[in-house]
PDB file of C-alpha atoms in Angstrom:
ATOM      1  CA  UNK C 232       0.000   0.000   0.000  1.00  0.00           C
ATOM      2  CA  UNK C 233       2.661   2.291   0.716  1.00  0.00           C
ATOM      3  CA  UNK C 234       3.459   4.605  -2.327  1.00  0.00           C
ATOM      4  CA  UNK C 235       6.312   7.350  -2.754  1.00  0.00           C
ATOM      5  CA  UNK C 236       4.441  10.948  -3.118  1.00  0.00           C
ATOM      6  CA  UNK C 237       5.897  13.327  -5.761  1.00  0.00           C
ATOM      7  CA  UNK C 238       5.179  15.983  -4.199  1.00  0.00           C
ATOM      8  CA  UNK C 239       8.578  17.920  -2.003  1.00  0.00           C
ATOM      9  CA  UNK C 240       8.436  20.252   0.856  1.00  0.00           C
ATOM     10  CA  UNK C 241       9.667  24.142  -0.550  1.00  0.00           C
ATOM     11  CA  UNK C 242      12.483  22.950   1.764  1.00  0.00           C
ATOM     12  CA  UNK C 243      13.354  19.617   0.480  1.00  0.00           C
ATOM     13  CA  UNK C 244      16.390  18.714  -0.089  1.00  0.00           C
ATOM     14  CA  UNK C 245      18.055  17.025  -3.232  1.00  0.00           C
ATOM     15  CA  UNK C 246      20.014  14.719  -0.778  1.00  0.00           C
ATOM     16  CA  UNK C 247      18.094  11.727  -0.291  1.00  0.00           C
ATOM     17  CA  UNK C 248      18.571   8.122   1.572  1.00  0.00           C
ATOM     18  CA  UNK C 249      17.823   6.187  -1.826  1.00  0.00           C
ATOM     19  CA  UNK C 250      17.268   3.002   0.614  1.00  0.00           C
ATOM     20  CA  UNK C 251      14.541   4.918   2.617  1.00  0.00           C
ATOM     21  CA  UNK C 252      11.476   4.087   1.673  1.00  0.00           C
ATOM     22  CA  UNK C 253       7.893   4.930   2.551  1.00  0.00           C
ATOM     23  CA  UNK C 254       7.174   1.862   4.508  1.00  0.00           C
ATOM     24  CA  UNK C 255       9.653   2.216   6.524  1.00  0.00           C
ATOM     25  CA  UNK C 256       9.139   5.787   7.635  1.00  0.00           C
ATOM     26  CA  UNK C 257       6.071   4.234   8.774  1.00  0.00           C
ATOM     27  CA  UNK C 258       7.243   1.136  10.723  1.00  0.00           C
ATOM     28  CA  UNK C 259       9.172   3.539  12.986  1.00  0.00           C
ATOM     29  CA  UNK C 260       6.712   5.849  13.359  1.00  0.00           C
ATOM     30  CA  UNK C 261       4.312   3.609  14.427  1.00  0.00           C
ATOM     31  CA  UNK C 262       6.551   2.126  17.220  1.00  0.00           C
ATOM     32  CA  UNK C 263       7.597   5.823  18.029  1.00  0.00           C
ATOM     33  CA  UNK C 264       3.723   6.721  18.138  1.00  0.00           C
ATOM     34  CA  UNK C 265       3.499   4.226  20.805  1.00  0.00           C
ATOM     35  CA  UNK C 266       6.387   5.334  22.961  1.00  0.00           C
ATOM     36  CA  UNK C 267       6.016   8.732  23.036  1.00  0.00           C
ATOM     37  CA  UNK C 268       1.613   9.723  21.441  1.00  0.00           C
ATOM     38  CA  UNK C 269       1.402  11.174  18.116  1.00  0.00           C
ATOM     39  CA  UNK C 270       0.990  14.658  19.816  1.00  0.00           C
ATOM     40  CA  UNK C 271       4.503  14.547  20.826  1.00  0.00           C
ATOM     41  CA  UNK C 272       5.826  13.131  17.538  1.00  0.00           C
ATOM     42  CA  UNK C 273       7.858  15.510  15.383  1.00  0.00           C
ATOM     43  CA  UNK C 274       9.863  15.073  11.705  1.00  0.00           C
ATOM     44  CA  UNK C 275      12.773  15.474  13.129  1.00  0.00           C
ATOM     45  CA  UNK C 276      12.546  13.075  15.901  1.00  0.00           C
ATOM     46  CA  UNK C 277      11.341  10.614  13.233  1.00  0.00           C
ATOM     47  CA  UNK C 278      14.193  12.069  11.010  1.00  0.00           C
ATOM     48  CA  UNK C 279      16.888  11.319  13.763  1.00  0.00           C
ATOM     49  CA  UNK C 280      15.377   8.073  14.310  1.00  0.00           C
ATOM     50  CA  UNK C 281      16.104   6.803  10.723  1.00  0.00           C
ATOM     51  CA  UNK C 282      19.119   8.303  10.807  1.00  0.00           C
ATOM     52  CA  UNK C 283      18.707  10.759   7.979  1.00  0.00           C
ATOM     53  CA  UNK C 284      17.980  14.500   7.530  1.00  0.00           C
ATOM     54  CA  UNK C 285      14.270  15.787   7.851  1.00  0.00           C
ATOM     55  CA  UNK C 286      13.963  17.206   4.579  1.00  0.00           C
ATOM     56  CA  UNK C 287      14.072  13.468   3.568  1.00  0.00           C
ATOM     57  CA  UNK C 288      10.844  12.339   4.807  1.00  0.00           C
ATOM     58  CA  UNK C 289       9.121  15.297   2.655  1.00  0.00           C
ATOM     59  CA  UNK C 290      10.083  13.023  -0.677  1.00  0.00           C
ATOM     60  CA  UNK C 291       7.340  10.432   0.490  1.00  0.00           C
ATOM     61  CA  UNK C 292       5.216  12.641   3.053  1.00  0.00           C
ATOM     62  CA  UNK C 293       4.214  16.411   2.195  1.00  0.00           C
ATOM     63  CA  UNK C 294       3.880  17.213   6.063  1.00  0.00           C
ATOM     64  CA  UNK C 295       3.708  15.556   9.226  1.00  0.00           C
ATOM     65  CA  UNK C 296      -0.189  15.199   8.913  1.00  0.00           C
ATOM     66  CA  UNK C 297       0.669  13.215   5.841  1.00  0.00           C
ATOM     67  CA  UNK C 298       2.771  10.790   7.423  1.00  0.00           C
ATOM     68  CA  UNK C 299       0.302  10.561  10.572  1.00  0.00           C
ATOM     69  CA  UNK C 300      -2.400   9.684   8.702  1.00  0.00           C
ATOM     70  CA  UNK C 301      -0.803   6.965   6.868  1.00  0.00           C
ATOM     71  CA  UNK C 302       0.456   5.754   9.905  1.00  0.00           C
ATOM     72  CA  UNK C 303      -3.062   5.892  11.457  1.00  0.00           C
ATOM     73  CA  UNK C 304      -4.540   3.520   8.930  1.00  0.00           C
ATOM     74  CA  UNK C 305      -2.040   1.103   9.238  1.00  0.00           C
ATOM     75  CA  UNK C 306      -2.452   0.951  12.729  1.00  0.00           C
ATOM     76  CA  UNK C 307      -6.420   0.550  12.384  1.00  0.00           C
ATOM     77  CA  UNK C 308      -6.003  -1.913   9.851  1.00  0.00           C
ATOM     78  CA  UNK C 309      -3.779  -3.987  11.803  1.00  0.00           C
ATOM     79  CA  UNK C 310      -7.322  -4.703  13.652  1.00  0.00           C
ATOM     80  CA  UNK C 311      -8.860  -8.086  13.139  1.00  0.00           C
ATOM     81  CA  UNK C 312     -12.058  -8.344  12.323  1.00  0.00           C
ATOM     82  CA  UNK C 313     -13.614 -11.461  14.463  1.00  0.00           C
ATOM     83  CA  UNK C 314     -14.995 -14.235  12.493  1.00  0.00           C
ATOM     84  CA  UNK C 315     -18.064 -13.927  10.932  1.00  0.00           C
ATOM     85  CA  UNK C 316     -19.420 -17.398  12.917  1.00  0.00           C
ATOM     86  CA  UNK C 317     -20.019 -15.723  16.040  1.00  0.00           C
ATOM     87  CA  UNK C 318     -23.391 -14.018  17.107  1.00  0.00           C
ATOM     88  CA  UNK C 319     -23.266 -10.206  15.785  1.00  0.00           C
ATOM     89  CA  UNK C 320     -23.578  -8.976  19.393  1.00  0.00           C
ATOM     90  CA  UNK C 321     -20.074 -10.706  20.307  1.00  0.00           C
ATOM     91  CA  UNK C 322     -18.482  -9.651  17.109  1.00  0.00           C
ATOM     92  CA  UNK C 323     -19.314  -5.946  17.959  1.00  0.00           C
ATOM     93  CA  UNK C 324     -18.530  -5.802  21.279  1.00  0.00           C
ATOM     94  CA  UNK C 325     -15.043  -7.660  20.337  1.00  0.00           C
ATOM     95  CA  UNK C 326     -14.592  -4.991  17.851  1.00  0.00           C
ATOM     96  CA  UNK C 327     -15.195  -1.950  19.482  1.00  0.00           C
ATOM     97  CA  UNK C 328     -12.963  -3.424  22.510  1.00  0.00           C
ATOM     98  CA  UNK C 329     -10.314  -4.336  19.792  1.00  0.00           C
ATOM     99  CA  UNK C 330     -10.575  -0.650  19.016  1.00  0.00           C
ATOM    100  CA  UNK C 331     -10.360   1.446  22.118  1.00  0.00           C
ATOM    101  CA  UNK C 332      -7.331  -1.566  22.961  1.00  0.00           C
ATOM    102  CA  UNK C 333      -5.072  -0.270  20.059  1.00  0.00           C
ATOM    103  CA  UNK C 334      -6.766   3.596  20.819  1.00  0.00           C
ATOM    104  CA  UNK C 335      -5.087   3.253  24.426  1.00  0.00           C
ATOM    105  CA  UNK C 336      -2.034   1.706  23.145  1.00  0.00           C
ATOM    106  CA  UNK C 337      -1.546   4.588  20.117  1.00  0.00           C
ATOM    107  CA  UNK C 338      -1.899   7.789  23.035  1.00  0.00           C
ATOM    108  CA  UNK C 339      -3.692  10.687  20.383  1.00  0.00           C
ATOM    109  CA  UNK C 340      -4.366   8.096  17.645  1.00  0.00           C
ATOM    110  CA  UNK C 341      -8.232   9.091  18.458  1.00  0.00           C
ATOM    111  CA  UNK C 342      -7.657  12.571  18.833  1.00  0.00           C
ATOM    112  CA  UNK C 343      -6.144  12.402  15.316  1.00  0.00           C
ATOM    113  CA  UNK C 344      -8.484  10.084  13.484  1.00  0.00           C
ATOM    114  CA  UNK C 345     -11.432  12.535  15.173  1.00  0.00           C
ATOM    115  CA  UNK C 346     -10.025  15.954  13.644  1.00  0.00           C
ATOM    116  CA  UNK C 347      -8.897  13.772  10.330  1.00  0.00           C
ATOM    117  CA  UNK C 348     -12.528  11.791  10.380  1.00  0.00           C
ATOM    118  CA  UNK C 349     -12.126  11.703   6.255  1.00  0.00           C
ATOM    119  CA  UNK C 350      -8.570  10.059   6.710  1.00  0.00           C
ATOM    120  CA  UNK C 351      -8.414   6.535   5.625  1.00  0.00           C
ATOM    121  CA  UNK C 352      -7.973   5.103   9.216  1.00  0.00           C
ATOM    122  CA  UNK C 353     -10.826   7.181  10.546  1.00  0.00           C
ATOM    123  CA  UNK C 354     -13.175   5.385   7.740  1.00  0.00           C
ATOM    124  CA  UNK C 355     -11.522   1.836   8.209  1.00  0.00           C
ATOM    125  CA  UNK C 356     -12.755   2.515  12.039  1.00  0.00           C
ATOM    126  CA  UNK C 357     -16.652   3.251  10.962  1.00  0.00           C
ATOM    127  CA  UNK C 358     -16.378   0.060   8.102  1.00  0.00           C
ATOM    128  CA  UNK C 359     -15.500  -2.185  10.407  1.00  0.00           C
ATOM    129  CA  UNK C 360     -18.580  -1.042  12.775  1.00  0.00           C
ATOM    130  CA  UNK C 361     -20.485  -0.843   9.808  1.00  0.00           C
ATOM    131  CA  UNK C 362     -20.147  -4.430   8.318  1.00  0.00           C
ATOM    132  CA  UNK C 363     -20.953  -6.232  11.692  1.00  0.00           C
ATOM    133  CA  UNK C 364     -24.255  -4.363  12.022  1.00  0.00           C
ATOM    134  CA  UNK C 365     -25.275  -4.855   8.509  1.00  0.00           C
ATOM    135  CA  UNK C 366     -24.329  -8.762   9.613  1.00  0.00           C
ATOM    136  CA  UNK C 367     -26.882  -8.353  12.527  1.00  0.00           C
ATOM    137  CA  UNK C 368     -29.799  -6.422  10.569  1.00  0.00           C
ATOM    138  CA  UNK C 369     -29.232  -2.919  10.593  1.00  0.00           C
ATOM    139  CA  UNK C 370     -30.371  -0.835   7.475  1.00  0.00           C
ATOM    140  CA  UNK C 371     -30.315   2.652   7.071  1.00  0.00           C
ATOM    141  CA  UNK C 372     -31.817   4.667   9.731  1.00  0.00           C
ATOM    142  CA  UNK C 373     -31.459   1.644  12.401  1.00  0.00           C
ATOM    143  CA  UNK C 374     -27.191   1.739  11.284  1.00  0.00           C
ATOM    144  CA  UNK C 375     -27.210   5.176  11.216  1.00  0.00           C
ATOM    145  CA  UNK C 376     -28.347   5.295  14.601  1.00  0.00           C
ATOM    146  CA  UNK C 377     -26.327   2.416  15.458  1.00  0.00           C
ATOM    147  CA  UNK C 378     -23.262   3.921  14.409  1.00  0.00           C
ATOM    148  CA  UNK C 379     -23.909   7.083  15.864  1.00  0.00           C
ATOM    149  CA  UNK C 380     -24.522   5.912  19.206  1.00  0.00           C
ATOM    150  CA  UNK C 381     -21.645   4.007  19.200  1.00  0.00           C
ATOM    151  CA  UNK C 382     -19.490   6.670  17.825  1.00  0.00           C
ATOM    152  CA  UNK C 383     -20.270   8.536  21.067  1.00  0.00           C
ATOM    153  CA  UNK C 384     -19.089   5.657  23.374  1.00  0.00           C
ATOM    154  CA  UNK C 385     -15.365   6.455  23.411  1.00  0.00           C
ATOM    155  CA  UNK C 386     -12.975   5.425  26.249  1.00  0.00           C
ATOM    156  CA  UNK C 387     -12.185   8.903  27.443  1.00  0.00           C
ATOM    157  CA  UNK C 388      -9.068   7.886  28.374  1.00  0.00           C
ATOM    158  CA  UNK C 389      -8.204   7.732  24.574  1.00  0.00           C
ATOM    159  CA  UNK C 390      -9.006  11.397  24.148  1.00  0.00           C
ATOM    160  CA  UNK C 391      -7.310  12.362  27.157  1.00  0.00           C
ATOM    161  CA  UNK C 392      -4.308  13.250  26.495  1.00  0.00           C
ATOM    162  CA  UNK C 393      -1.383  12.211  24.646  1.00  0.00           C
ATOM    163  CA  UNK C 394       0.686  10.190  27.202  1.00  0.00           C
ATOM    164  CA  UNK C 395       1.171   6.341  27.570  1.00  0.00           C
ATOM    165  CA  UNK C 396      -0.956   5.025  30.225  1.00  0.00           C
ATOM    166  CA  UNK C 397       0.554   2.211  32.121  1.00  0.00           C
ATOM    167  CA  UNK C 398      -2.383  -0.431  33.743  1.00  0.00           C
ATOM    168  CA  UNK C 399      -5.748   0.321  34.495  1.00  0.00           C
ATOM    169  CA  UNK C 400      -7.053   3.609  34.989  1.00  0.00           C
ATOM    170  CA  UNK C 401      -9.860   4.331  37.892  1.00  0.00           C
ATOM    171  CA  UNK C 402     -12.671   6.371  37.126  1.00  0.00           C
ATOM    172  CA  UNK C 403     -12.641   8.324  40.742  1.00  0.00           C
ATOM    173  CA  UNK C 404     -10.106   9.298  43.056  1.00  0.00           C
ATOM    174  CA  UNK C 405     -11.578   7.761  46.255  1.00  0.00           C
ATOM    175  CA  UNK C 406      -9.368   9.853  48.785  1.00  0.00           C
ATOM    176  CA  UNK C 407      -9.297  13.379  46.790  1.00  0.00           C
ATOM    177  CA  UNK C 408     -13.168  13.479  46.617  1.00  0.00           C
ATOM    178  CA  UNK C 409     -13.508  11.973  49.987  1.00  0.00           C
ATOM    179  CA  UNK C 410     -11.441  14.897  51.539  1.00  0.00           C
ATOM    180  CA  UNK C 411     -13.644  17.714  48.403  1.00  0.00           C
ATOM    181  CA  UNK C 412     -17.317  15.935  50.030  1.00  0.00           C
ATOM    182  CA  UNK C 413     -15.883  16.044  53.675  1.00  0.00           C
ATOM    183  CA  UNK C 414     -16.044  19.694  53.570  1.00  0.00           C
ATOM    184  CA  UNK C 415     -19.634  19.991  52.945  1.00  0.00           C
ATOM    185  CA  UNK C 416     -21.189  16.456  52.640  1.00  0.00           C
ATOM    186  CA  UNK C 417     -24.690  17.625  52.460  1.00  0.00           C
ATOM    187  CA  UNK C 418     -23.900  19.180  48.750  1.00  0.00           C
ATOM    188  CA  UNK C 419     -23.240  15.633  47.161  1.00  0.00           C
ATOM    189  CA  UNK C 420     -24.945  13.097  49.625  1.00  0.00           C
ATOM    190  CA  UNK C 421     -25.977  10.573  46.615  1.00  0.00           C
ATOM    191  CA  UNK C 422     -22.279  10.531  45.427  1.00  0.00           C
ATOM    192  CA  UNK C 423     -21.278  10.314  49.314  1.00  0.00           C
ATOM    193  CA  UNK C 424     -23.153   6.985  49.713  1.00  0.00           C
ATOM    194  CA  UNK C 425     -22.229   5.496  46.600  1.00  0.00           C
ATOM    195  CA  UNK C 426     -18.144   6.779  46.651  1.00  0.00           C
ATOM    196  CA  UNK C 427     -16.806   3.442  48.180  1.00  0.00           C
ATOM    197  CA  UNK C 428     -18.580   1.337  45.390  1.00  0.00           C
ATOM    198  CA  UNK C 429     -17.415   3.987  42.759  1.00  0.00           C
ATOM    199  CA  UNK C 430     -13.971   3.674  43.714  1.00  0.00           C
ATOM    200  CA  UNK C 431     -13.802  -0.027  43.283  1.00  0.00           C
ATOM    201  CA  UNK C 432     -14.524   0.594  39.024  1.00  0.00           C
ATOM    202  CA  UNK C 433     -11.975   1.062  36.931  1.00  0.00           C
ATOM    203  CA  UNK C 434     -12.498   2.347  33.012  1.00  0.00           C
ATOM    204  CA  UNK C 435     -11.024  -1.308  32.090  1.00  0.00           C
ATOM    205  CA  UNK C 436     -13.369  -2.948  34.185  1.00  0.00           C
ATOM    206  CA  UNK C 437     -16.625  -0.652  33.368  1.00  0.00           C
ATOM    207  CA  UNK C 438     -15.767  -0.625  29.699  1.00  0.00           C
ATOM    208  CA  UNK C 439     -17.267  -3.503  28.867  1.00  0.00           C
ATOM    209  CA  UNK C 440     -20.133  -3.594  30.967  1.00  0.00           C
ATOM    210  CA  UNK C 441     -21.015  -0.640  29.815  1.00  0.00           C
ATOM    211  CA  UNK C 442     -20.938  -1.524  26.081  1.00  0.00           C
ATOM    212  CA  UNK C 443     -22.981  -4.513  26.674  1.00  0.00           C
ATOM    213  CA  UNK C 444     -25.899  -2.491  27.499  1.00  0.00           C
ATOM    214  CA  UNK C 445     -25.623  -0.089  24.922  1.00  0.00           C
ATOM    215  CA  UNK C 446     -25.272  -3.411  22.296  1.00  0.00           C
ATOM    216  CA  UNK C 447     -28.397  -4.942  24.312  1.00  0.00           C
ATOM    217  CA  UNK C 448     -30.086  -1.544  23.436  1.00  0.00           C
ATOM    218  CA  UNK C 449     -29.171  -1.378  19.881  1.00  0.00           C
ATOM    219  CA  UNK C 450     -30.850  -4.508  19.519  1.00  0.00           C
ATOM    220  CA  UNK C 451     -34.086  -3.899  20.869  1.00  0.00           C
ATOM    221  CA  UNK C 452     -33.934  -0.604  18.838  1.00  0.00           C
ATOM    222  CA  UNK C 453     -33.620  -2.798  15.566  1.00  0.00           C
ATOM    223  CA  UNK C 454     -37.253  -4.246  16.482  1.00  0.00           C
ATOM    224  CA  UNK C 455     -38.803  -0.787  15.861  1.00  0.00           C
ATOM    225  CA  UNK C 456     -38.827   1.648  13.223  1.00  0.00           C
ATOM    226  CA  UNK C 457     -37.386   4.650  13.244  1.00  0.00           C
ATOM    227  CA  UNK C 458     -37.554   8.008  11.539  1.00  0.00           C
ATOM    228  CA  UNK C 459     -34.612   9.739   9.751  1.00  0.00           C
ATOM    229  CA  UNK C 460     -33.459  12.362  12.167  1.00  0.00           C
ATOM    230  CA  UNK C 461     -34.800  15.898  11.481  1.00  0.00           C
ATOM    231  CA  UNK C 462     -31.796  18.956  11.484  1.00  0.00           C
ATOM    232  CA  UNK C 463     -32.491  21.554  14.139  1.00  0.00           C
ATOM    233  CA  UNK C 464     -32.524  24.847  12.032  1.00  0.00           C
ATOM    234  CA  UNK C 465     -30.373  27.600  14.538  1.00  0.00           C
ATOM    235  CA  UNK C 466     -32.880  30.245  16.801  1.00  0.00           C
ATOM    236  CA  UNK C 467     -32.469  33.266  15.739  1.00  0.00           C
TER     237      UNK C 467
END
């Protein structure tokens, strides 16, 4: 898939590594993009990397958005899909964990693919939704609410920030709200009562609980019609 772009950076250079190619600008990218988040990635750390000068990646890449986008498709399509025997419900849920898994590994790959959403990696992500729900019965208005429902369920720890997470994250900090309420438990006596249990839950752990309900509900959905939803024109 990988193909040499024509196109130079005003500052290219005419010194070029003729061994460098495309592919593998993006095999160390990728492992850098894990390291370090593609927020923190810059040409000339990928540059140094390769050992060669910056100006060298703009023979294959016209910019670093370029490169990041290439390398954000190769990542999503390193996703398997699960095999079409299984029940639709498991092959979703196993995809959309597959997802946020390599999301979480890849620290700002779903920032990127959110603000590049026509990118090629970005429309490998909705396919793959896509193709198991049209497995499981959804047409048109039923996938398009499908999809958009689960387009909302994103691990906010993948949108975070750009850093490597290492483990499990908890949702709460038990003993930094305990000592907020303790100054005025009467404001937040619900959250209070329920803070021990809270505290317990990680995003790991919640994850999937979580998405089996929202699969469960996209089911029942399919059993009704629904109506193509209607654009709110602005107030005035």
């Amino acid at each position: 898939m990988p193909h040499a772009n024509s196109k130079r950076s005003p500052k290219a250079s005419t010194t070029l590594s003729p061994a460098l190619g495309a592919s593998e600008i993006i095999d160390v990218t990728v492992t850098m993009a894990r390291r370090v988040g593609f927020g923190r990635l810059s040409m000339r750390q990928i540059a140094a990397k390769l050992d060669v000068s910056a100006t060298a990646l703009y023979y294959h890449f016209r910019d670093k958005n370029a490169l990041l986008e290439r390398v954000g498709e190769h990542i999503i399509y390193s996703i398997d899909m699960p095999s079409r025997r299984l029940p639709w419900r498991k092959r979703l849920k196993q995809v959309v964990l597959s997802q946020q898994e390599v999301q979480l590994a890849y620290p700002g790959l779903a920032r990127f693919l959110l603000h590049h959403r026509e990118s090629a990696g970005a429309l490998r992500w909705i396919e793959m939704i896509l193709e198991v729900l049209r497995d499981g019965g959804f047409r048109g208005q039923h996938a398009v609410r499908a999809l958009a429902t689960l387009s909302f369920f994103i691990h906010p720890m993948t949108l975070l920030d750009d850093r490597p997470h290492a483990g499990s994250v908890q949702m709460i900090h038990k003993k930094l709200i305990a000592r907020r309420l303790a100054h005025d438990p009467s404001r937040h006596p619900r959250l209070l009562e329920l803070l021990p249990q809270l505290a317990d839950f990680s995003f790991d752990v919640y994850l999937p609980v979580a998405l089996d309900r929202i699969i469960a509900g996209l089911a029942s959905d399919l059993k009704h019609p629904v109506r193509s939803a209607k654009r709110r024109s602005p107030r005035n």
